[in-house]
JSON list of C-alpha atoms in Angstrom, two decimals:
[
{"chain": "A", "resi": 1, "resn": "UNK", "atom": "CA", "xyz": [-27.40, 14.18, -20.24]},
{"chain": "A", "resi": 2, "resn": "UNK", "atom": "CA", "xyz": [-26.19, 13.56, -16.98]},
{"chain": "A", "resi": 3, "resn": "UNK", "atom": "CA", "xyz": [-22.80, 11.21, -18.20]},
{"chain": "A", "resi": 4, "resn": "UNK", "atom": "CA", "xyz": [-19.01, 13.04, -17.64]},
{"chain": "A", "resi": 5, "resn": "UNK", "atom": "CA", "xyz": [-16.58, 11.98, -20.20]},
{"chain": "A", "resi": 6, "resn": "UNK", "atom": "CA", "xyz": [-13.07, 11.71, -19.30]},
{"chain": "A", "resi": 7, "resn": "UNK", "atom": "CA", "xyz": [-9.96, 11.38, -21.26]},
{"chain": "A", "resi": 8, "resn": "UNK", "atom": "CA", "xyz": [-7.60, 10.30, -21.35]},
{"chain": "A", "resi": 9, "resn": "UNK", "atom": "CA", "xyz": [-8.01, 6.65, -20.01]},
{"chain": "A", "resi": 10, "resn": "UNK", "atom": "CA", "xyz": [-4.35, 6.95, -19.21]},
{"chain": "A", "resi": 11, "resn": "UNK", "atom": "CA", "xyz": [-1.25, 8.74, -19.09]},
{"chain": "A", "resi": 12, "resn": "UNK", "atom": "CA", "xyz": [2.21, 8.75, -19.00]},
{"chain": "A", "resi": 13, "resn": "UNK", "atom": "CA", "xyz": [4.18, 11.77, -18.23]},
{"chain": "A", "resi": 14, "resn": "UNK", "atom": "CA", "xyz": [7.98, 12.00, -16.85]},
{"chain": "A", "resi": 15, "resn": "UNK", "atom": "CA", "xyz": [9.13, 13.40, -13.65]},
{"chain": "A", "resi": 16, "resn": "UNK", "atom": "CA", "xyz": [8.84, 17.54, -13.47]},
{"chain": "A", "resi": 17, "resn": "UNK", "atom": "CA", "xyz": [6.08, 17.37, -16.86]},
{"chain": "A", "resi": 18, "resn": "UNK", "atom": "CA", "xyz": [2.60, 19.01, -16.65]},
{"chain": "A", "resi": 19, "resn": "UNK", "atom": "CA", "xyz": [-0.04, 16.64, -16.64]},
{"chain": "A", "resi": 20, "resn": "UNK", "atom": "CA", "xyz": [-3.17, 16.94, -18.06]},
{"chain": "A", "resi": 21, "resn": "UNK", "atom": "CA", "xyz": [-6.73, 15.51, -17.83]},
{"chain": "A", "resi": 22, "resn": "UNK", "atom": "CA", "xyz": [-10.00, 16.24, -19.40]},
{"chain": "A", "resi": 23, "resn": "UNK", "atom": "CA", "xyz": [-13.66, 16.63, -19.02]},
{"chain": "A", "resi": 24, "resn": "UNK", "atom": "CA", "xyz": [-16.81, 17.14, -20.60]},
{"chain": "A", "resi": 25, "resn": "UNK", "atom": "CA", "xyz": [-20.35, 17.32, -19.31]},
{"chain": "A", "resi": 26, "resn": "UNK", "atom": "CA", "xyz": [-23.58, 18.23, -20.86]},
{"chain": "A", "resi": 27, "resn": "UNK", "atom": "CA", "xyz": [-26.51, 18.88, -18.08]},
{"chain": "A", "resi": 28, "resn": "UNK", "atom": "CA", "xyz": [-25.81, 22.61, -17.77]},
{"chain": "A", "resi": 29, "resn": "UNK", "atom": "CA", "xyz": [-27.73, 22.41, -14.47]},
{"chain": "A", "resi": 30, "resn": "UNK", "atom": "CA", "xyz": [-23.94, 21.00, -12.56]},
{"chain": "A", "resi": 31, "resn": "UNK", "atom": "CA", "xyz": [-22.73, 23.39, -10.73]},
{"chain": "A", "resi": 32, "resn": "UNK", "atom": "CA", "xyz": [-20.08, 21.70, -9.03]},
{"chain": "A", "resi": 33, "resn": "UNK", "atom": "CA", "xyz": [-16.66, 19.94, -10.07]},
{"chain": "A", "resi": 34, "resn": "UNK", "atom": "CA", "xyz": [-14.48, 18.26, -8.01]},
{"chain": "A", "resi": 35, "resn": "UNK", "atom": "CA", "xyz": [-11.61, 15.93, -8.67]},
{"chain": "A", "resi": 36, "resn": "UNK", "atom": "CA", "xyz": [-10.82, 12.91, -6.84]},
{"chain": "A", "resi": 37, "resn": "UNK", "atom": "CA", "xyz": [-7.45, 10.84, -6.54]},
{"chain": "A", "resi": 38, "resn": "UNK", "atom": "CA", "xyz": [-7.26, 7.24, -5.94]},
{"chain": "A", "resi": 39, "resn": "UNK", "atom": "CA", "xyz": [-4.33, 5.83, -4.64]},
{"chain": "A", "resi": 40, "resn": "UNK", "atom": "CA", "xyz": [-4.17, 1.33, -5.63]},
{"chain": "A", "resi": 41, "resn": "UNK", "atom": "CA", "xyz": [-6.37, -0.45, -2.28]},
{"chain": "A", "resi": 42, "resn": "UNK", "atom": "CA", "xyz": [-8.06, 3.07, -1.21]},
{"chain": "A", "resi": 43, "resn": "UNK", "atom": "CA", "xyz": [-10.93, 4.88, -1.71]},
{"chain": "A", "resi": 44, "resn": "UNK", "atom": "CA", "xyz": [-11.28, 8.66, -3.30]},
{"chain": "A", "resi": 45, "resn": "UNK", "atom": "CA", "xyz": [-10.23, 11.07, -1.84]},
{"chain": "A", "resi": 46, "resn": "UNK", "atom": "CA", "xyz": [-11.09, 14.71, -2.60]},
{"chain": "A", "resi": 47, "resn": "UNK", "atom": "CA", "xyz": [-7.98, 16.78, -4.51]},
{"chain": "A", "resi": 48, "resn": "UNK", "atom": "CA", "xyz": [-9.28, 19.95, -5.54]},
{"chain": "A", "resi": 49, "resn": "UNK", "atom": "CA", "xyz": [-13.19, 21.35, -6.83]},
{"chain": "A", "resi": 50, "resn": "UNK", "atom": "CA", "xyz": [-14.31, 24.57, -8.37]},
{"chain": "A", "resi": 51, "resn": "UNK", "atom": "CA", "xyz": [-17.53, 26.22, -9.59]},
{"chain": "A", "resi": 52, "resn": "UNK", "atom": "CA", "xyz": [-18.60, 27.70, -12.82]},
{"chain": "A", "resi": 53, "resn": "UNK", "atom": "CA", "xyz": [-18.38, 31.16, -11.58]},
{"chain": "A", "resi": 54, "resn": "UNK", "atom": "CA", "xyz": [-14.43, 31.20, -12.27]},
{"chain": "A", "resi": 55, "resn": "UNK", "atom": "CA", "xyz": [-12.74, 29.76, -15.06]},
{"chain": "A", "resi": 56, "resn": "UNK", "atom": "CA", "xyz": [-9.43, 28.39, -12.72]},
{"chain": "A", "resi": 57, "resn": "UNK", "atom": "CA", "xyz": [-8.92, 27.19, -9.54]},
{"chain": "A", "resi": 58, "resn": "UNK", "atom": "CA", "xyz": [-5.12, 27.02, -8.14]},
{"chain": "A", "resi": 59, "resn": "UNK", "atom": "CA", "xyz": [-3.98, 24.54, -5.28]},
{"chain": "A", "resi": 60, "resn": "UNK", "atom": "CA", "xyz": [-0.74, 23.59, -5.32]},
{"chain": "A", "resi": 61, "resn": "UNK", "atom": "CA", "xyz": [0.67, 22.00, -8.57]},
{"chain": "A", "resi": 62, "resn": "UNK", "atom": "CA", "xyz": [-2.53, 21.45, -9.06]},
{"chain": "A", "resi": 63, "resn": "UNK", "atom": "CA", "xyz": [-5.24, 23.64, -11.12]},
{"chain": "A", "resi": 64, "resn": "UNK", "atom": "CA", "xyz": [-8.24, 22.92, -12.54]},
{"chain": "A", "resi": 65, "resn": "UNK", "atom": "CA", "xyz": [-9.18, 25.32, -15.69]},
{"chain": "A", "resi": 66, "resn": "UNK", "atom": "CA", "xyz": [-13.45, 25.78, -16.18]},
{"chain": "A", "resi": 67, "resn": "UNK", "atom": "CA", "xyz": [-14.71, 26.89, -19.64]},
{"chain": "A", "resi": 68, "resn": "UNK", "atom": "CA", "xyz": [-18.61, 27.03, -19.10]},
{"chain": "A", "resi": 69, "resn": "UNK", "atom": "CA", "xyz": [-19.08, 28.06, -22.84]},
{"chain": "A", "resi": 70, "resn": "UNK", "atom": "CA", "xyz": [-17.98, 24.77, -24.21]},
{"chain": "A", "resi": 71, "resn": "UNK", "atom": "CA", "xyz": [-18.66, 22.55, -20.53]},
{"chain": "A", "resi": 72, "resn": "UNK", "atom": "CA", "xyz": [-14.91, 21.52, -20.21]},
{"chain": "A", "resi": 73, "resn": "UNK", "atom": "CA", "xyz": [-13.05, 21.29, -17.43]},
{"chain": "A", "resi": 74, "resn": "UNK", "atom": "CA", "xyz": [-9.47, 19.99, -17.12]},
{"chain": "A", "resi": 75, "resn": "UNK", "atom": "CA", "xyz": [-6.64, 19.02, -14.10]},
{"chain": "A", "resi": 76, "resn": "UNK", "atom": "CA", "xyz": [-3.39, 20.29, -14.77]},
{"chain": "A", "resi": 77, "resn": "UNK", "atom": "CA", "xyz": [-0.79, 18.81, -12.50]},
{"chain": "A", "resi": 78, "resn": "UNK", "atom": "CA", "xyz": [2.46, 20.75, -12.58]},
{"chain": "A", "resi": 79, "resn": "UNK", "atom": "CA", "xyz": [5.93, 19.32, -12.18]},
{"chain": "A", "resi": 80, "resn": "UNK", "atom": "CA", "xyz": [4.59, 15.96, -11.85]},
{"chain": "A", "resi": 81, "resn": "UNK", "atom": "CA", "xyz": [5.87, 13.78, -8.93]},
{"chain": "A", "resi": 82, "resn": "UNK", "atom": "CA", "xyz": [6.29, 10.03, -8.91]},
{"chain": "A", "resi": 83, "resn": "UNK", "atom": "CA", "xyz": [3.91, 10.04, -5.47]},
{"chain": "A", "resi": 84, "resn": "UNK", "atom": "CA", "xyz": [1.03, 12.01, -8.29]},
{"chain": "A", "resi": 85, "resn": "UNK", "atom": "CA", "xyz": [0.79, 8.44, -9.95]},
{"chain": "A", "resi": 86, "resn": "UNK", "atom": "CA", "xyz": [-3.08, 7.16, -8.99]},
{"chain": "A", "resi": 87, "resn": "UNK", "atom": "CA", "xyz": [-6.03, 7.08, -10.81]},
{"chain": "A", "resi": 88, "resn": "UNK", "atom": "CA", "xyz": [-8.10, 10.77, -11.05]},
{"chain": "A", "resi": 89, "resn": "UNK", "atom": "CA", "xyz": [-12.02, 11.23, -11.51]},
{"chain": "A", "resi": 90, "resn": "UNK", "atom": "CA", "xyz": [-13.50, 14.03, -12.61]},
{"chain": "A", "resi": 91, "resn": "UNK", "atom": "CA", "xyz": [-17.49, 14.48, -11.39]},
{"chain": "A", "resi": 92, "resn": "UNK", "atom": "CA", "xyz": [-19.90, 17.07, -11.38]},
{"chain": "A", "resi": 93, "resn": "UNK", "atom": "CA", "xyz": [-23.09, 17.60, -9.28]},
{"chain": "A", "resi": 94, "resn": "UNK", "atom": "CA", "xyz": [-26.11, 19.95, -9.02]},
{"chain": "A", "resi": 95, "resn": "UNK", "atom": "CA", "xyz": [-25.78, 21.43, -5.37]},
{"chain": "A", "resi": 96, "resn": "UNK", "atom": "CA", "xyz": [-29.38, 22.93, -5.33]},
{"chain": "A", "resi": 97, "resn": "UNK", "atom": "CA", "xyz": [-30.56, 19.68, -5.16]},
{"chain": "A", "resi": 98, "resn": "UNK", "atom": "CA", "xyz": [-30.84, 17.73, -1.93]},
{"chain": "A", "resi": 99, "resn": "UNK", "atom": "CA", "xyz": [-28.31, 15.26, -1.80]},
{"chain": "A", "resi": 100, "resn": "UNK", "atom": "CA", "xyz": [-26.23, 16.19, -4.48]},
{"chain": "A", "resi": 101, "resn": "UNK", "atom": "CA", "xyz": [-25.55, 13.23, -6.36]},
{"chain": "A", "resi": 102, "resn": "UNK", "atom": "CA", "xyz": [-22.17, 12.75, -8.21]},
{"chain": "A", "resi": 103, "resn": "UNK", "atom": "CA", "xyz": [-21.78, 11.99, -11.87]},
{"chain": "A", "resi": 104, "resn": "UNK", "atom": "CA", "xyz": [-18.45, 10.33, -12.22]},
{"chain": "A", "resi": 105, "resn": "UNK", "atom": "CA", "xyz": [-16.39, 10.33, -15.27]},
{"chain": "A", "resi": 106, "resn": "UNK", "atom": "CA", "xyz": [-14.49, 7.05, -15.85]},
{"chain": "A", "resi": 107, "resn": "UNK", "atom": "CA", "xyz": [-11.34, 7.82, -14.22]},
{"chain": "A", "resi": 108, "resn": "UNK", "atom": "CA", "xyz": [-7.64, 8.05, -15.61]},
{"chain": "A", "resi": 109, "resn": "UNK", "atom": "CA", "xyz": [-4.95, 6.26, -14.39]},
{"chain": "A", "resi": 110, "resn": "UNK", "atom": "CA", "xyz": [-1.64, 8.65, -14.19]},
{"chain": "A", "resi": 111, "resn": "UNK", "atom": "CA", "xyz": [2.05, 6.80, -14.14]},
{"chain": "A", "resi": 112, "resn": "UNK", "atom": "CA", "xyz": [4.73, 9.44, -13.55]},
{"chain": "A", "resi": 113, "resn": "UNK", "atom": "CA", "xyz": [8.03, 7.90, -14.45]},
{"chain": "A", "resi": 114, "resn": "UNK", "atom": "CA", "xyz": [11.25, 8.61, -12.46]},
{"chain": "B", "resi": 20, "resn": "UNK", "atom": "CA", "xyz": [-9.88, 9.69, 13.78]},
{"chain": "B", "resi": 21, "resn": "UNK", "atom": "CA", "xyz": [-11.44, 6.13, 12.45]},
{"chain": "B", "resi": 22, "resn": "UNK", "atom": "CA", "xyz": [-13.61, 8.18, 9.24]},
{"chain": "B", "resi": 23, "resn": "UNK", "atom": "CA", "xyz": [-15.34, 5.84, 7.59]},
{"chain": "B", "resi": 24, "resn": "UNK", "atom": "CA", "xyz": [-14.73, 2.36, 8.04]},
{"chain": "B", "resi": 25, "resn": "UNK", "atom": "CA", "xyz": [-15.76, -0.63, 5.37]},
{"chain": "B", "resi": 26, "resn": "UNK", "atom": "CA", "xyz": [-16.16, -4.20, 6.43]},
{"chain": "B", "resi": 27, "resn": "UNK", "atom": "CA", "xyz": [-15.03, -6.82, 5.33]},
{"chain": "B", "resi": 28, "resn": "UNK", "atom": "CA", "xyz": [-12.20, -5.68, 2.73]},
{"chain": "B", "resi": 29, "resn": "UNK", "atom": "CA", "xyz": [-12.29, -8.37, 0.36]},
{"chain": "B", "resi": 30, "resn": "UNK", "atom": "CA", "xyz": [-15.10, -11.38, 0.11]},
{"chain": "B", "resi": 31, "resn": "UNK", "atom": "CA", "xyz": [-15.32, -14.39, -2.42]},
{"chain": "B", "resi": 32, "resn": "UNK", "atom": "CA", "xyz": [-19.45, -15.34, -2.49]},
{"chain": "B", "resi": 33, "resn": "UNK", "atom": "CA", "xyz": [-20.77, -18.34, -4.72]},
{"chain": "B", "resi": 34, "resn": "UNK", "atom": "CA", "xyz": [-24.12, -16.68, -6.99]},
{"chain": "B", "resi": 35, "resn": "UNK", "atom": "CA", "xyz": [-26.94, -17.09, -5.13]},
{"chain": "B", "resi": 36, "resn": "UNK", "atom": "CA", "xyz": [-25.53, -16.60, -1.45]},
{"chain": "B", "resi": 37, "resn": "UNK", "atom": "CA", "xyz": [-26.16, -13.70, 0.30]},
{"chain": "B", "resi": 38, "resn": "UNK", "atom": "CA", "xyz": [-24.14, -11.20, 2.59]},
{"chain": "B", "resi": 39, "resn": "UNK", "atom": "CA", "xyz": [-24.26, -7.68, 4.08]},
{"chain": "B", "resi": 40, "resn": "UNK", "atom": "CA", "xyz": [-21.47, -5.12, 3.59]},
{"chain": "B", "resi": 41, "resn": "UNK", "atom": "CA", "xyz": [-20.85, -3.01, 6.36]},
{"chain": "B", "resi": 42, "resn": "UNK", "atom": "CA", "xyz": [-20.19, 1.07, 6.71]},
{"chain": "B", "resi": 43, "resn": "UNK", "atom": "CA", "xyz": [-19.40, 3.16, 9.81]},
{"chain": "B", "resi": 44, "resn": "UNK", "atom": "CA", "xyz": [-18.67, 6.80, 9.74]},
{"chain": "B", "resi": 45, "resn": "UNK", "atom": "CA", "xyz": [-17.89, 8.46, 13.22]},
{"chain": "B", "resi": 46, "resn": "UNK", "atom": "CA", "xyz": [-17.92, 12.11, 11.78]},
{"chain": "B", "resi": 47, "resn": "UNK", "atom": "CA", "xyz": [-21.48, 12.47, 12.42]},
{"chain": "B", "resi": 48, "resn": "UNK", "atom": "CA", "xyz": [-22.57, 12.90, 8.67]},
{"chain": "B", "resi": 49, "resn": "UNK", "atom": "CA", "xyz": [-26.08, 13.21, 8.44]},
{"chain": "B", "resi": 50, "resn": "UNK", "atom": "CA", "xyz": [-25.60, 11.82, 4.31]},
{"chain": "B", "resi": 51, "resn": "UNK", "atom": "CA", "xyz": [-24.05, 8.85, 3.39]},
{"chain": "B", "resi": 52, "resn": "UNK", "atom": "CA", "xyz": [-24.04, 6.48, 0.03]},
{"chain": "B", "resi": 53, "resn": "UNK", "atom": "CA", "xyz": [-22.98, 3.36, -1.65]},
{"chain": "B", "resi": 54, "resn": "UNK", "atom": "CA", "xyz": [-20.87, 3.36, -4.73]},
{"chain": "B", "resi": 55, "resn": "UNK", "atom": "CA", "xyz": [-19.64, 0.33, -7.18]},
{"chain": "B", "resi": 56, "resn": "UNK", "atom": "CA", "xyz": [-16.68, 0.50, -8.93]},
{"chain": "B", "resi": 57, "resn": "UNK", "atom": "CA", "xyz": [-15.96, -1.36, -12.74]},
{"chain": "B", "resi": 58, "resn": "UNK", "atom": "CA", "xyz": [-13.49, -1.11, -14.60]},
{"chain": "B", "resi": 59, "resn": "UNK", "atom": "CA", "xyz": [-13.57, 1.97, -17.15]},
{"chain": "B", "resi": 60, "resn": "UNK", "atom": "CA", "xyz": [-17.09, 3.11, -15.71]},
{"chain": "B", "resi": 61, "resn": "UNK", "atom": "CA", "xyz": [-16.02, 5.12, -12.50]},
{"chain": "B", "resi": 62, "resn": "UNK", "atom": "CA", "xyz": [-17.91, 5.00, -9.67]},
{"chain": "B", "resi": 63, "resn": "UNK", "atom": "CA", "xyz": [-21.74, 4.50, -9.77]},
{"chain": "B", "resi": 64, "resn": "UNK", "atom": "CA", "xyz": [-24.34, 5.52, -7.03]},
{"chain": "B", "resi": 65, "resn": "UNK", "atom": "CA", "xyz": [-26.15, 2.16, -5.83]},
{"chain": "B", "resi": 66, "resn": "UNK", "atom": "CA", "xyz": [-28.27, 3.57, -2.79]},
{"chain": "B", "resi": 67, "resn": "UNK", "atom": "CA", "xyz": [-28.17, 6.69, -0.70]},
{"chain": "B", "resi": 68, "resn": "UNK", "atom": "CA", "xyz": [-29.62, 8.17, 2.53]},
{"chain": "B", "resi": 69, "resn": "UNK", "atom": "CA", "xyz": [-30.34, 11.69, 4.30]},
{"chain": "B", "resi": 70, "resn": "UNK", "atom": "CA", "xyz": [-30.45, 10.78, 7.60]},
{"chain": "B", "resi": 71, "resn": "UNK", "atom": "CA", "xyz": [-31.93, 7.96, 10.02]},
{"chain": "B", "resi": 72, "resn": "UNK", "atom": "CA", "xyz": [-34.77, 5.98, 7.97]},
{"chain": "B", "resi": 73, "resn": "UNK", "atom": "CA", "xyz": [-34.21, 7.81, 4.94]},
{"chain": "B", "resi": 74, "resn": "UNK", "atom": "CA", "xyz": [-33.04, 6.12, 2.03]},
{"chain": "B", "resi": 75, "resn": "UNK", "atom": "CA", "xyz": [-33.37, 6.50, -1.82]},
{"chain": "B", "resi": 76, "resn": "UNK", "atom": "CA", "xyz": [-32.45, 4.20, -5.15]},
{"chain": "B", "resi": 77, "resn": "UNK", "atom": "CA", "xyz": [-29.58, 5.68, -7.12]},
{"chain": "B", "resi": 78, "resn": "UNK", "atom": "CA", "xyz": [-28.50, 4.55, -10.69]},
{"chain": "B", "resi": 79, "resn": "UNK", "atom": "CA", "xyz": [-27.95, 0.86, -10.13]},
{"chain": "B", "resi": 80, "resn": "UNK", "atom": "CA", "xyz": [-30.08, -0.29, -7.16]},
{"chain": "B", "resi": 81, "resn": "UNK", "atom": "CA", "xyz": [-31.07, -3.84, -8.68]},
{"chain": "B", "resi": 82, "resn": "UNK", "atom": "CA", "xyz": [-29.94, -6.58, -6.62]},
{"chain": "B", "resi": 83, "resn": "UNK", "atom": "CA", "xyz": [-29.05, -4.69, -3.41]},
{"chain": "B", "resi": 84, "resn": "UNK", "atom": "CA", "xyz": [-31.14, -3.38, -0.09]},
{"chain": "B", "resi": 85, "resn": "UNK", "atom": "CA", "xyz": [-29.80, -0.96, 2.43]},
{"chain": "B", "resi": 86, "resn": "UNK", "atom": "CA", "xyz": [-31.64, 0.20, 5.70]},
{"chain": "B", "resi": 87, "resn": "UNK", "atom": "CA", "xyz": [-30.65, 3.58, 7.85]},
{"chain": "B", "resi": 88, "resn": "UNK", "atom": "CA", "xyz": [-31.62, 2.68, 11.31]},
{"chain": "B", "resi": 89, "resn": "UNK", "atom": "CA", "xyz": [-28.09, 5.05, 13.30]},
{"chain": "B", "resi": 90, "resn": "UNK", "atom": "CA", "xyz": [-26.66, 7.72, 11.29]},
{"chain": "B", "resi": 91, "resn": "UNK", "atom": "CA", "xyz": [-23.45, 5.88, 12.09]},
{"chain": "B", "resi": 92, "resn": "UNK", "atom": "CA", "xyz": [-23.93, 2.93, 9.86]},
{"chain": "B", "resi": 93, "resn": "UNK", "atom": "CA", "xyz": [-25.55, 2.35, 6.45]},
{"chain": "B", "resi": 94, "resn": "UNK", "atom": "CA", "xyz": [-25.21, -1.57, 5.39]},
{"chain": "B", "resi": 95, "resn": "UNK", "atom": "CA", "xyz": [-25.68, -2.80, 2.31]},
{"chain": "B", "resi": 96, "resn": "UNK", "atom": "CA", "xyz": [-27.10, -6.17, 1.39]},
{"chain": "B", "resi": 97, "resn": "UNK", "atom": "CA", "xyz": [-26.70, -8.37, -1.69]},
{"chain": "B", "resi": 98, "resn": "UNK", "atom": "CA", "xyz": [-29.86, -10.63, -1.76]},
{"chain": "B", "resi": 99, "resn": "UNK", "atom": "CA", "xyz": [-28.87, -13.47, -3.82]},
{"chain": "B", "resi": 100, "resn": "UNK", "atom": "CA", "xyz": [-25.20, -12.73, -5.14]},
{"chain": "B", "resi": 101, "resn": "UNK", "atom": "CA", "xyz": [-24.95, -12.59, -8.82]},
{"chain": "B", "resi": 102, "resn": "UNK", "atom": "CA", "xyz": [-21.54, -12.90, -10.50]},
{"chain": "B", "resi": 103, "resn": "UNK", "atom": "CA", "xyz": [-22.17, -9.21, -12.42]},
{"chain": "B", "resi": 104, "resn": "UNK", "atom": "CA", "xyz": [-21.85, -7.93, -8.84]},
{"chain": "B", "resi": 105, "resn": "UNK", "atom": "CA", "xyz": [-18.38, -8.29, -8.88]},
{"chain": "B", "resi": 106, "resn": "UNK", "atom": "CA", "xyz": [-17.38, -5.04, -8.18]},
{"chain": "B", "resi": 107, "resn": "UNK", "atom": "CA", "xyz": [-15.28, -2.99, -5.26]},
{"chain": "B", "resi": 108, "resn": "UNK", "atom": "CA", "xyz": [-18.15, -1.44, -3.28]},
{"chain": "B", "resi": 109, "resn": "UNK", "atom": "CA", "xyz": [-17.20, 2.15, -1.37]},
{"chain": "B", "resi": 110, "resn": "UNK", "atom": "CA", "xyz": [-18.85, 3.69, 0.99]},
{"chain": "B", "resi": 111, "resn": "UNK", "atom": "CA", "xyz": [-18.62, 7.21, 1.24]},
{"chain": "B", "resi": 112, "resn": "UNK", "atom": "CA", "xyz": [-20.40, 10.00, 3.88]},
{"chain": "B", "resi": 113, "resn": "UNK", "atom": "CA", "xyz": [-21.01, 13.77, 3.86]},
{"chain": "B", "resi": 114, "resn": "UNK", "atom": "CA", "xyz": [-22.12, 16.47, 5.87]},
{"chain": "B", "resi": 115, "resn": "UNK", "atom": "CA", "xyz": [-25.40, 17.79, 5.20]},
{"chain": "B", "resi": 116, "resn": "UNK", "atom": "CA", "xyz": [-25.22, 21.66, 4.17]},
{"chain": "B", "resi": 117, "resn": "UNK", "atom": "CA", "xyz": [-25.63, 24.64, 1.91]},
{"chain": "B", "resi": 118, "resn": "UNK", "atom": "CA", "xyz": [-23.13, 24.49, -1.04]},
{"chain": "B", "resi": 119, "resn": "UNK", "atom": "CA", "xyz": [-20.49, 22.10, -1.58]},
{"chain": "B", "resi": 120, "resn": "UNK", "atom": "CA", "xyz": [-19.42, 20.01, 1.07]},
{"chain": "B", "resi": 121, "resn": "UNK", "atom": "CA", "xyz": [-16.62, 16.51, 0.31]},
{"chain": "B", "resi": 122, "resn": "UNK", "atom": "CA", "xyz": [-17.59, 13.11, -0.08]},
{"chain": "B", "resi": 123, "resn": "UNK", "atom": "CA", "xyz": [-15.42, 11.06, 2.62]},
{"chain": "B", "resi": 124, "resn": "UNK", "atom": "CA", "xyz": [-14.49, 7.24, 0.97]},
{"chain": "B", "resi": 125, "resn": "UNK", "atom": "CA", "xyz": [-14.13, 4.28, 2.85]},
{"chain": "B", "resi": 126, "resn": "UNK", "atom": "CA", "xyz": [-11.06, 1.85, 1.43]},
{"chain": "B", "resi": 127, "resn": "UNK", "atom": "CA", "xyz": [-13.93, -0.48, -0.29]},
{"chain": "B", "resi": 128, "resn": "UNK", "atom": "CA", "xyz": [-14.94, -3.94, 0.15]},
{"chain": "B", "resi": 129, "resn": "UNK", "atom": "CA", "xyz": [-13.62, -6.33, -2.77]},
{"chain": "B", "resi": 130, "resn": "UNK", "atom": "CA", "xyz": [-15.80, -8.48, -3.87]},
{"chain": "B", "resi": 131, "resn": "UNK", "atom": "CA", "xyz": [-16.00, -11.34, -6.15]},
{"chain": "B", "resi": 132, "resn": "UNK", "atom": "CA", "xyz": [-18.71, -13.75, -7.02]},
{"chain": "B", "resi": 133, "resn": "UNK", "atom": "CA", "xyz": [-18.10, -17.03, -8.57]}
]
């Protein structure tokens, strides 16, 4: 109950495409979903995080879409830069808890070809 | 502007020595937290603490110790190195609070055990 599945593993998508990556948890008790991007020889690094009380958050070209009824979540990158190409993670935490832990999902590693 | 700062970056052990990873944060982040990273299993909590001589198992703690004793630095030691330890190890560090509040990610230790 507390795993995040991610998919796709990876993804290709040409220069100026939308991008898209998705999640799925089950503990309905998360309620709080950030993405991370990893750039090759770095750590994560926060992109963008929303909360089940709205179903999209907009930064950027980049927006992540919540549907609490069937505990999806998704990253949509628009017009998809060679510079987006790294590896995203989904996670989700319970923020009424102490520490917060983060339940990863197993990443996806984005190419974005010139 | 150092953030948090991983020691050494990469490491080659033989099984059965030991060693200490090191992590400094200079943002004055009351939580902090070790992480491995496998391929196609994302990032998995090894240890965590809340402060000063606090700190608590997370999903894989087997095989490794940490101690608190400055909020600045949160080691982590591999007893007696086992080759399924080879892993990239991140260290990440938060700010204690209400609501949601970003992990900051060291640029990881590699580490390989032969």
């Amino acid at each position: 109950q507390q795993q995040v599945k991610q998919s796709p593993q990876s993804l290709i998508v040409q220069k100026g495409g939308i991008s898209i990556i998705n999640c799925a948890y089950e503990n309905t008790a998360f309620d709080y979903f950030p993405w991370y991007q990893q750039f090759p020889g770095k750590g994560p690094a926060l992109l963008i995080a929303i909360r089940p009380d709205v179903s999209e958050k907009k930064e950027g070209r980049f927006t992540i879409s919540f549907n609490k009824s069937a505990k999806q979540f998704s990253l949509h990158i628009m017009d998809s830069q060679p510079g987006d190409s790294a590896t995203y993670f989904c996670a989700a935490s319970m923020t009424n808890t102490g520490f917060q832990k983060l339940v990863f999902g197993t990443g996806t590693r984005l190419l974005v070809s010139p | 502007n150092a953030g948090v700062t991983q020691t050494p970056k990469f490491q080659v052990l033989k099984t059965g020595q030991s060693m200490t990873l090191q992590c400094a944060q200079d943002m004055n982040h009351e939580y902090m937290s070790w992480y491995r990273q496998d391929p196609g299993m994302g990032l998995r909590l090894i240890h965590y603490s809340v402060g000063a001589g606090i700190t608590d198992q997370g999903e894989v703690p087997n095989g490794y110790n940490v101690s608190r004793s400055t909020t600045e630095d949160f080691p982590l030691r591999l007893l007696s190195a086992a080759p399924s330890q080879t892993s990239v190890y991140f260290c990440a560090s938060r700010r204690q609070g209400v609501g949601n509040q970003p992990q900051h990610f060291g640029d990881g230790t590699r580490l390989s055990i032969l």
